[in-house]
PDB file of C-alpha atoms in Angstrom:
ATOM      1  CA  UNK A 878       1.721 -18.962  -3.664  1.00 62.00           C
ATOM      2  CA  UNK A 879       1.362 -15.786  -1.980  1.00 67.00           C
ATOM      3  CA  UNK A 880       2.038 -13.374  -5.118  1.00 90.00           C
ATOM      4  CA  UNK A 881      -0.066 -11.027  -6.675  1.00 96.00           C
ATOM      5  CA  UNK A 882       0.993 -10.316 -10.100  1.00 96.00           C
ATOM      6  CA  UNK A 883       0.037  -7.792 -12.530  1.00 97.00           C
ATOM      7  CA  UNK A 884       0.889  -7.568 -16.332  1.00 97.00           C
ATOM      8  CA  UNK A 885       2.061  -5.500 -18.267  1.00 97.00           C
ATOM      9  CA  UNK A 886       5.096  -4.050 -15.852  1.00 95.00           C
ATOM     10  CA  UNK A 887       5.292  -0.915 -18.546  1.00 96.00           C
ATOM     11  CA  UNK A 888       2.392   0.460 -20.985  1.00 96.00           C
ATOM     12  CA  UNK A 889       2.910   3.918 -22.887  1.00 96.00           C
ATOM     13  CA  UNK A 890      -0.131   5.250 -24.543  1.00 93.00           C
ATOM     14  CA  UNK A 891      -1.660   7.607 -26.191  1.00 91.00           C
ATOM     15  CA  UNK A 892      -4.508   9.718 -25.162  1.00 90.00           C
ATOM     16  CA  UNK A 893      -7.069   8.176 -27.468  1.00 89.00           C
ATOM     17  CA  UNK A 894      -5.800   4.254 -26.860  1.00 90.00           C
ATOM     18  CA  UNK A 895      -7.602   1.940 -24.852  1.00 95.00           C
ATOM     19  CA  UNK A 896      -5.667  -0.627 -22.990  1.00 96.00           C
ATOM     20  CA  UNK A 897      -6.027  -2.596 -20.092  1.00 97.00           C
ATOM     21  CA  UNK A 898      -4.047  -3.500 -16.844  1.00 98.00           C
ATOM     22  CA  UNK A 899      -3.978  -7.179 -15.783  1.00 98.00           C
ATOM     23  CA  UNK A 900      -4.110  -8.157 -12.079  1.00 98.00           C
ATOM     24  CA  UNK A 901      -4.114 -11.972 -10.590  1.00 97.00           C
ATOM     25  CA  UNK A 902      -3.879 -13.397  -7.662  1.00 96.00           C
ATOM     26  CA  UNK A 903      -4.064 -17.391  -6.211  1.00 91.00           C
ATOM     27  CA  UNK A 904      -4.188 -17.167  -2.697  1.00 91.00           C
ATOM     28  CA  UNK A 905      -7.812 -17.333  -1.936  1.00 90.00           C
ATOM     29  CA  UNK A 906      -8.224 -13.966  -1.375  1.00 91.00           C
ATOM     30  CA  UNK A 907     -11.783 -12.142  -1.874  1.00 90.00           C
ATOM     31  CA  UNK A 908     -10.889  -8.598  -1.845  1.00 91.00           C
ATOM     32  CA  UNK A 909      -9.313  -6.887  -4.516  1.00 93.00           C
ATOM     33  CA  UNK A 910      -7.867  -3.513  -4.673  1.00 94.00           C
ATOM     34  CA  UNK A 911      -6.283  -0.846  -7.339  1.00 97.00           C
ATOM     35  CA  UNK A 912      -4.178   1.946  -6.150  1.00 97.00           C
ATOM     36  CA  UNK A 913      -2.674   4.507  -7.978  1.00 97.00           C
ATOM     37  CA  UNK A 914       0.652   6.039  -6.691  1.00 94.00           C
ATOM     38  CA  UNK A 915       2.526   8.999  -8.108  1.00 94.00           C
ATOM     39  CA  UNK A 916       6.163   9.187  -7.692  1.00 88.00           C
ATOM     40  CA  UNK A 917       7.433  10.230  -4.211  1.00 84.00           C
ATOM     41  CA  UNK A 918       3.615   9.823  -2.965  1.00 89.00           C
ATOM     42  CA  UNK A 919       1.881   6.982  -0.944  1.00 91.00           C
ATOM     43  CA  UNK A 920      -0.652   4.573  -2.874  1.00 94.00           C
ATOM     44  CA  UNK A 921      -3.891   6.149  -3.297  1.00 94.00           C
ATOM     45  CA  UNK A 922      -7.037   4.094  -3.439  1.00 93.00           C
ATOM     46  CA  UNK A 923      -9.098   3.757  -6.672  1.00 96.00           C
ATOM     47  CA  UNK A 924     -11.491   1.118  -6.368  1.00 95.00           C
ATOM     48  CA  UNK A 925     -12.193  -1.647  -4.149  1.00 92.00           C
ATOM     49  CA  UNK A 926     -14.193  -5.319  -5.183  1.00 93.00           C
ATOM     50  CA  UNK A 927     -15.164  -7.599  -2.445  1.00 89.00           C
ATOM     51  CA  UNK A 928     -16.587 -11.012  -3.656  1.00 90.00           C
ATOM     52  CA  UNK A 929     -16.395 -10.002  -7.034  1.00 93.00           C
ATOM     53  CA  UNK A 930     -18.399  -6.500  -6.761  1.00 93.00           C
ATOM     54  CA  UNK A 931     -17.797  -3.657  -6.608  1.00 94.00           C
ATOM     55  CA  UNK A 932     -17.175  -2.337  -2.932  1.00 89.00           C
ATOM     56  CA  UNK A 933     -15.276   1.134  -2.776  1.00 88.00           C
ATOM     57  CA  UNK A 934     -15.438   3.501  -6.306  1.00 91.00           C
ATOM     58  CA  UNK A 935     -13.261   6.764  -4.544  1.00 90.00           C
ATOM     59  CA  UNK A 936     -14.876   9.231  -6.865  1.00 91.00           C
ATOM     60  CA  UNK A 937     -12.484   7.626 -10.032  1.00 95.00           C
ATOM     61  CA  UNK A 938     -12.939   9.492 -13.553  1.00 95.00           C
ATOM     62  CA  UNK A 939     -15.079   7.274 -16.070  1.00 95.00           C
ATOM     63  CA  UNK A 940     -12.128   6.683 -17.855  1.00 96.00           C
ATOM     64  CA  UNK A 941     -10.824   4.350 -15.469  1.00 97.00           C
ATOM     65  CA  UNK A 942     -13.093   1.258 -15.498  1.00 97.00           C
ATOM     66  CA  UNK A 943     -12.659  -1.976 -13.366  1.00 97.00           C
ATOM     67  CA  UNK A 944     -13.824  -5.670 -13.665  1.00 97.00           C
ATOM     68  CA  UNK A 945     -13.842  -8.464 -11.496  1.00 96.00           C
ATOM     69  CA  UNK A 946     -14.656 -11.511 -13.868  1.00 95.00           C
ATOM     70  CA  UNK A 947     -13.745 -13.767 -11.003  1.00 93.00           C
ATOM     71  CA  UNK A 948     -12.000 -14.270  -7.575  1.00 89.00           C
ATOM     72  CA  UNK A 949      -8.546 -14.424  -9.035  1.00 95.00           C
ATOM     73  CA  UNK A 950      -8.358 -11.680 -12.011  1.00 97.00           C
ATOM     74  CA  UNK A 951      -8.861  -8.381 -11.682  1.00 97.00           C
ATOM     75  CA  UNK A 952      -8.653  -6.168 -14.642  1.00 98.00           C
ATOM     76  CA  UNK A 953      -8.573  -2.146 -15.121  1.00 98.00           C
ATOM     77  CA  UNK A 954      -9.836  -0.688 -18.361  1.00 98.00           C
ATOM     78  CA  UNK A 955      -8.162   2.413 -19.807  1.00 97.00           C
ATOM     79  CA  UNK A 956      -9.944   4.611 -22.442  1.00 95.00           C
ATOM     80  CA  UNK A 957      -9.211   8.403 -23.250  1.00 93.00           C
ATOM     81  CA  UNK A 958      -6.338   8.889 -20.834  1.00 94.00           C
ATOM     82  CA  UNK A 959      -4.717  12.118 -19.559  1.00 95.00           C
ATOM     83  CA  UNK A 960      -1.169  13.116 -19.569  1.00 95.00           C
ATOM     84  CA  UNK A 961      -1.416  13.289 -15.745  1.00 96.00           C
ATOM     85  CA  UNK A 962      -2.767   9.798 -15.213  1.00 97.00           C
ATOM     86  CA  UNK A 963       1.048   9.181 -15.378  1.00 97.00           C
ATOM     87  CA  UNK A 964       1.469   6.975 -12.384  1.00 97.00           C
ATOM     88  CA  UNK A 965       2.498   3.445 -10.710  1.00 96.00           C
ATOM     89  CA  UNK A 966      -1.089   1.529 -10.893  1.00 97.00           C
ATOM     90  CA  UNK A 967      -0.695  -1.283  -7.913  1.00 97.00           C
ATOM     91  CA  UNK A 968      -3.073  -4.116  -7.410  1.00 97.00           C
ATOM     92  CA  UNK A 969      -3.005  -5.752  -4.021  1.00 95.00           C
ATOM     93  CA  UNK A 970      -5.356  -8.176  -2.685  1.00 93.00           C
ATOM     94  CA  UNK A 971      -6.674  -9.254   1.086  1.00 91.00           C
ATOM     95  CA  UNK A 972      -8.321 -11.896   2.625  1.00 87.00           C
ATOM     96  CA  UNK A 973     -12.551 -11.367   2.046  1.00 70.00           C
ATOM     97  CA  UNK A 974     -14.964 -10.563   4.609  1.00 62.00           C
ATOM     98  CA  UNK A 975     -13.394  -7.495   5.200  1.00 60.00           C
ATOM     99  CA  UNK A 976     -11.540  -7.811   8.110  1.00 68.00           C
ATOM    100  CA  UNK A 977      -9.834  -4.609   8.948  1.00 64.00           C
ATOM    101  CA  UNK A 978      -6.733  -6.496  10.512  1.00 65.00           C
ATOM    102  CA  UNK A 979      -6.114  -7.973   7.636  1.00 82.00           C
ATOM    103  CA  UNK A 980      -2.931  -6.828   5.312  1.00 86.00           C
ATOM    104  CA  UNK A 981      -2.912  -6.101   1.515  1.00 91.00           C
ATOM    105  CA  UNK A 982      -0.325  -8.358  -0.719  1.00 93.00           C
ATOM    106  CA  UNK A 983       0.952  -5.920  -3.230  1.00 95.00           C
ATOM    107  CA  UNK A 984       1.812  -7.027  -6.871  1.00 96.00           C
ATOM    108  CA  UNK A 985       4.883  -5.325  -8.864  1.00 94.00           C
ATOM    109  CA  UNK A 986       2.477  -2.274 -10.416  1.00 95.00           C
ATOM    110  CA  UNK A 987       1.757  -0.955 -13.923  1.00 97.00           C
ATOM    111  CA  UNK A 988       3.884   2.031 -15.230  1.00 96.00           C
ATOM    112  CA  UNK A 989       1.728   3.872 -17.266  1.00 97.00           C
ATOM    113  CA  UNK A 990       3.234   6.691 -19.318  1.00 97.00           C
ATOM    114  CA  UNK A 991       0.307   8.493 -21.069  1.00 96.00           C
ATOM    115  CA  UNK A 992       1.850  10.439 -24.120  1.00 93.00           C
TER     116      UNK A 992
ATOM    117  CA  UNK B1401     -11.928  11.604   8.106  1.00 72.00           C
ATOM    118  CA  UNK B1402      -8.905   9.150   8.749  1.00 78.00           C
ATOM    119  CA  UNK B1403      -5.479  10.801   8.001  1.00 88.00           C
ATOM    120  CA  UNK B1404      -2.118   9.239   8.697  1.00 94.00           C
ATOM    121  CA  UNK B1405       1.149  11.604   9.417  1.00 95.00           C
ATOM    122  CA  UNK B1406       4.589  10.579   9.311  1.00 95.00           C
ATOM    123  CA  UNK B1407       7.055  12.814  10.825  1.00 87.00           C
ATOM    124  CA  UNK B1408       9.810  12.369   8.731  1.00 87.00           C
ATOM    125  CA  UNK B1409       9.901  12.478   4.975  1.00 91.00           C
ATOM    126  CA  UNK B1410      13.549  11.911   4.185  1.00 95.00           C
ATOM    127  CA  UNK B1411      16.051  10.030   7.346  1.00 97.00           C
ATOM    128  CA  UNK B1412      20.051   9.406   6.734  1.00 97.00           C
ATOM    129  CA  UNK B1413      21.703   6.840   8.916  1.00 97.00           C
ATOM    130  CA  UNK B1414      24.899   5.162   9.115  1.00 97.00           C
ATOM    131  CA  UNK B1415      24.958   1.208   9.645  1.00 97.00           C
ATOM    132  CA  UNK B1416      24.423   0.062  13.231  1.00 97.00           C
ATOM    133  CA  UNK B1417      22.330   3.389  13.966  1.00 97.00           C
ATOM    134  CA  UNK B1418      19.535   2.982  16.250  1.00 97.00           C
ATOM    135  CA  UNK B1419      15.669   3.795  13.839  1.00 97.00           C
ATOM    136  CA  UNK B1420      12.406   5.272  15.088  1.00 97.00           C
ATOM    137  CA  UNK B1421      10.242   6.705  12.765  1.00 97.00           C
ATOM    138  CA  UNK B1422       6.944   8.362  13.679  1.00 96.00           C
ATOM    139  CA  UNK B1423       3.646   7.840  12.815  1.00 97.00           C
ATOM    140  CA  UNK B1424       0.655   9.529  14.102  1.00 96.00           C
ATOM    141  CA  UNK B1425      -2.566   8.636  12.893  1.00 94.00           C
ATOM    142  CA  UNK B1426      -6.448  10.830  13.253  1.00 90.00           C
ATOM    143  CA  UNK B1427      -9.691   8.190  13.996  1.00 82.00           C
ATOM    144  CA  UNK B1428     -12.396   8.234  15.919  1.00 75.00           C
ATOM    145  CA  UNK B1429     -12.844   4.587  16.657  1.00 78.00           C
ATOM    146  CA  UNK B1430     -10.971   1.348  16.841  1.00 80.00           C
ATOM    147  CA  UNK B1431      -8.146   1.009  14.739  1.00 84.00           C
ATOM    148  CA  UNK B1432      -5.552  -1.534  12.832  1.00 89.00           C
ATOM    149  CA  UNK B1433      -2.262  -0.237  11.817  1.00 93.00           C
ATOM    150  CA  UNK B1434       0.237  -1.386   9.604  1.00 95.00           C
ATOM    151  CA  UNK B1435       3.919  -0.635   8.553  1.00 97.00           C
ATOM    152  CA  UNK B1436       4.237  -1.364   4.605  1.00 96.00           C
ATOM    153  CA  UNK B1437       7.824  -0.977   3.101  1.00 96.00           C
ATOM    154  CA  UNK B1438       8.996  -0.521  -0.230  1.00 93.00           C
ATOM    155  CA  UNK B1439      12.498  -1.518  -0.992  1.00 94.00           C
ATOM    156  CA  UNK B1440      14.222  -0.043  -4.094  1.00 90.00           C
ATOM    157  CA  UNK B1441      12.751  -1.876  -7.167  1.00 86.00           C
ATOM    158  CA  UNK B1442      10.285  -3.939  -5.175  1.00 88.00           C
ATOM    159  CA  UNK B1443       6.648  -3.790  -4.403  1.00 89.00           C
ATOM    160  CA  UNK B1444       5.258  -2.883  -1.427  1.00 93.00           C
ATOM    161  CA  UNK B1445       5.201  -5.725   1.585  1.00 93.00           C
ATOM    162  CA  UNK B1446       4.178  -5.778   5.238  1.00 94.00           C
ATOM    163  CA  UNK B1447       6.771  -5.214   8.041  1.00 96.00           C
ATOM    164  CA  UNK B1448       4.595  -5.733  10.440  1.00 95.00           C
ATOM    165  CA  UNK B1449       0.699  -4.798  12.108  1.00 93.00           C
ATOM    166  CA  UNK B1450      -1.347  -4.271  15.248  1.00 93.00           C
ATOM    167  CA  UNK B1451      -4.769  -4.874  15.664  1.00 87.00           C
ATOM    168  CA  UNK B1452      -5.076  -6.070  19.241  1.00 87.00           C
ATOM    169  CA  UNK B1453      -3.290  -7.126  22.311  1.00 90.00           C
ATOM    170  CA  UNK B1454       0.249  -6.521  22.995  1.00 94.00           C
ATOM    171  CA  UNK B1455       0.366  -3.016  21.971  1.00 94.00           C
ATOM    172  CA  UNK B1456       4.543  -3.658  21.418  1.00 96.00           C
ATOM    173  CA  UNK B1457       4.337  -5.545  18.059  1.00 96.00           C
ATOM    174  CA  UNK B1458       7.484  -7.445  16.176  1.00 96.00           C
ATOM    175  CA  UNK B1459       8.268  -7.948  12.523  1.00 94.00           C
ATOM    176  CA  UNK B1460       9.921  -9.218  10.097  1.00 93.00           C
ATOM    177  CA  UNK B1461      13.732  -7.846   9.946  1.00 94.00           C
ATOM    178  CA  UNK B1462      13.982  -7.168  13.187  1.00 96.00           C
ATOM    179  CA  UNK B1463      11.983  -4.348  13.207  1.00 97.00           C
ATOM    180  CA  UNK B1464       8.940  -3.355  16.081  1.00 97.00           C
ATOM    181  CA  UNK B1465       6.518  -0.877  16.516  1.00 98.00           C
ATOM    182  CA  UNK B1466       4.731   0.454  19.577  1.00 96.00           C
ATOM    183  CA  UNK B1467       1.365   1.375  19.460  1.00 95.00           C
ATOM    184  CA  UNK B1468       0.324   4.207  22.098  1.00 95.00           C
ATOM    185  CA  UNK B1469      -3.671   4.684  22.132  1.00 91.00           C
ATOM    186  CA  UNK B1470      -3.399   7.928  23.941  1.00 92.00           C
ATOM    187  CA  UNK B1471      -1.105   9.298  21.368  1.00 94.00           C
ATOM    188  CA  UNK B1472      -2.755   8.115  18.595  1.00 93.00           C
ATOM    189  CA  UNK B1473       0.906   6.873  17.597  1.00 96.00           C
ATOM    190  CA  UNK B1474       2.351   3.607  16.142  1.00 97.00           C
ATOM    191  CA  UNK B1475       5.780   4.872  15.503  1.00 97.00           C
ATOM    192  CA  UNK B1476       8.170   2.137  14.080  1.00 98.00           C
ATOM    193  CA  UNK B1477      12.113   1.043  15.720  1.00 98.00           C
ATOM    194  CA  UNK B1478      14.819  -1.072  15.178  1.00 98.00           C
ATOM    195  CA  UNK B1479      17.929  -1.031  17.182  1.00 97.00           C
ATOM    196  CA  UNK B1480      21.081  -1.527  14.778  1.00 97.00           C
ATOM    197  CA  UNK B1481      19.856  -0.531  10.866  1.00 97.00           C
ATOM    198  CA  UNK B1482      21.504  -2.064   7.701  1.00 97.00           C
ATOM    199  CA  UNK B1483      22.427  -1.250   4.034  1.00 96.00           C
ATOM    200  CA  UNK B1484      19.696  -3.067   3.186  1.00 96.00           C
ATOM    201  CA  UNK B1485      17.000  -1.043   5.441  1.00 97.00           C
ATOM    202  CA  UNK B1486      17.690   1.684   2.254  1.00 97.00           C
ATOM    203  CA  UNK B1487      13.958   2.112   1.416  1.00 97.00           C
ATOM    204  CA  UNK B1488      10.419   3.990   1.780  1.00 95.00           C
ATOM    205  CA  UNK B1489       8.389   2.747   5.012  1.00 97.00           C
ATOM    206  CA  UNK B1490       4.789   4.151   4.948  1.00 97.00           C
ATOM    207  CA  UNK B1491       2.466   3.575   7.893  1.00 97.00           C
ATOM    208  CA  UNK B1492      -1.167   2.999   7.354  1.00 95.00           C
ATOM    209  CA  UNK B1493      -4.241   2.612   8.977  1.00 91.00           C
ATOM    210  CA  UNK B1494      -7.454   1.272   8.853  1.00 86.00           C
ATOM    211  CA  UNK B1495     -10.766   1.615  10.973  1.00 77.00           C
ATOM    212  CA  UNK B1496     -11.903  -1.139  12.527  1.00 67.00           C
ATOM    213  CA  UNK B1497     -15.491  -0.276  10.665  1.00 64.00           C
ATOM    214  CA  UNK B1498     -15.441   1.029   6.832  1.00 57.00           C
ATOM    215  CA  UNK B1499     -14.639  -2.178   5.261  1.00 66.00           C
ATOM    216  CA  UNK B1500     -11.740  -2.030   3.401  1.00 73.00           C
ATOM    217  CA  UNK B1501     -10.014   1.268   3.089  1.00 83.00           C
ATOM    218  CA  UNK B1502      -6.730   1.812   4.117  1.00 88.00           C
ATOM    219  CA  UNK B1503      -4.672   5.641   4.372  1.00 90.00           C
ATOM    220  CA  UNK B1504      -1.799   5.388   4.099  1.00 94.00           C
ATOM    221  CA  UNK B1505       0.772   7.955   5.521  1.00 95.00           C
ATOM    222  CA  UNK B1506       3.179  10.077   3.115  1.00 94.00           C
ATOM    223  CA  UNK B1507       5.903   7.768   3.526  1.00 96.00           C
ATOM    224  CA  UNK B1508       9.742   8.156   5.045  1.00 96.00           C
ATOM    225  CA  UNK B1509      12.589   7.635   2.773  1.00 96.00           C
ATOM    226  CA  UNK B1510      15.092   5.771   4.870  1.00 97.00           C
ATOM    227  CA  UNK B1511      18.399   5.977   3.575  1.00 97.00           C
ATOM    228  CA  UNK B1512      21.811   3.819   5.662  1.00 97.00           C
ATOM    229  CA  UNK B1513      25.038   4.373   4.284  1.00 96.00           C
ATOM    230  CA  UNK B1514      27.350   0.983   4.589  1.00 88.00           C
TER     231      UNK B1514
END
């Protein structure tokens, strides 16, 4: 199996909604990643968890929260959105130990609308 | 800082064309570079990567890309392009130390008309 996939492929909320993107993975893999990528635009790195913790935060707003709860799932919690938040919210995964030569699988992505 | 350029934003072929798109990419130290596309509809997978050896490296499709240390350039070719080449091709890199983060370039919007 060498799929990442995330859930759900479309979420529209509101600015006071929580919600929470789903991200999973059964290839073995020990790094985890979330990008964010606005239309037009390359992927842009959010936050990074290597063996389960947290490796790379790049300077995200608090309401963007991640979790690892184990190798497989990664999860990205949503609270008090902005309108421009808008965006394609990719998970990919790599094999652990960081090892720079190593590629990213990419799942599907999130469309967020935030209304 | 690491910073990734791509030359081209926006490239119109016709079937059969020859490809190169550029990619030129700012590190001070040892790098691995990749070639990520993104066909219409679909998520983003690898074409193909370099992170030693051969500098002239193949992929899937029958794309290749040359990596040139002096020019700090991994541009990407294929020979004869198809309808189905239509999509965005981003180059990216990623320093050999810094653990995991990859830049990725703006991306090149390939477009081959049948």
């Amino acid at each position: 199996d060498t799929e990442v996939t995330q859930t759900p492929k479309h979420l529209v909320m509101g600015m006071t909604n929580k919600k929470s993107l789903k991200c999973e993975q059964h290839m073995g893999h020990r790094a985890m990643y979330w990008y964010k990528q606005k239309a037009k635009k390359p992927p842009e790195l959010m936050f990074v968890y290597s063996y389960e913790k947290l490796s790379i935060n790049e300077s995200v707003p608090s309401r963007f929260s991640p979790e690892c709860p184990n190798s497989s799932l990664l999860n990205l919690h949503l609270h008090a959105l902005q309108p421009e938040d808008s965006a394609l919210y990719l998970c990919a995964s790599s094999q652990g130990g960081g090892a720079p030569y190593n590629e990213q699988f990419f799942g599907p992505g999130t469309r967020l609308t935030v209304l | 800082a690491q910073s990734v350029s791509q030359h081209n934003h926006h490239v119109i072929l016709s079937e059969a064309a020859s490809l190169e798109l550029g990619c030129n990419y700012s590190y001070g130290g040892t790098v691995n570079l990749f070639w990520y596309v993104q066909y219409p509809g679909q998520h983003l997978q690898l074409l193909l990567k370099y992170f030693s050896g051969d500098p002239l490296v193949k992929g899937i499709k029958g794309f290749e890309a040359e990596f040139i240390k002096s020019k700090f350039s991994f541009n990407l070719r294929k020979p004869s392009v198809q309808w189905s080449d239509t999509a965005e091709y981003f180059c990216a890199v990623k320093g050999n130390t810094g653990g995991f983060k990859t830049i990725f370039g703006a991306g090149t919007r390939l477009f081959v008309k049948a």
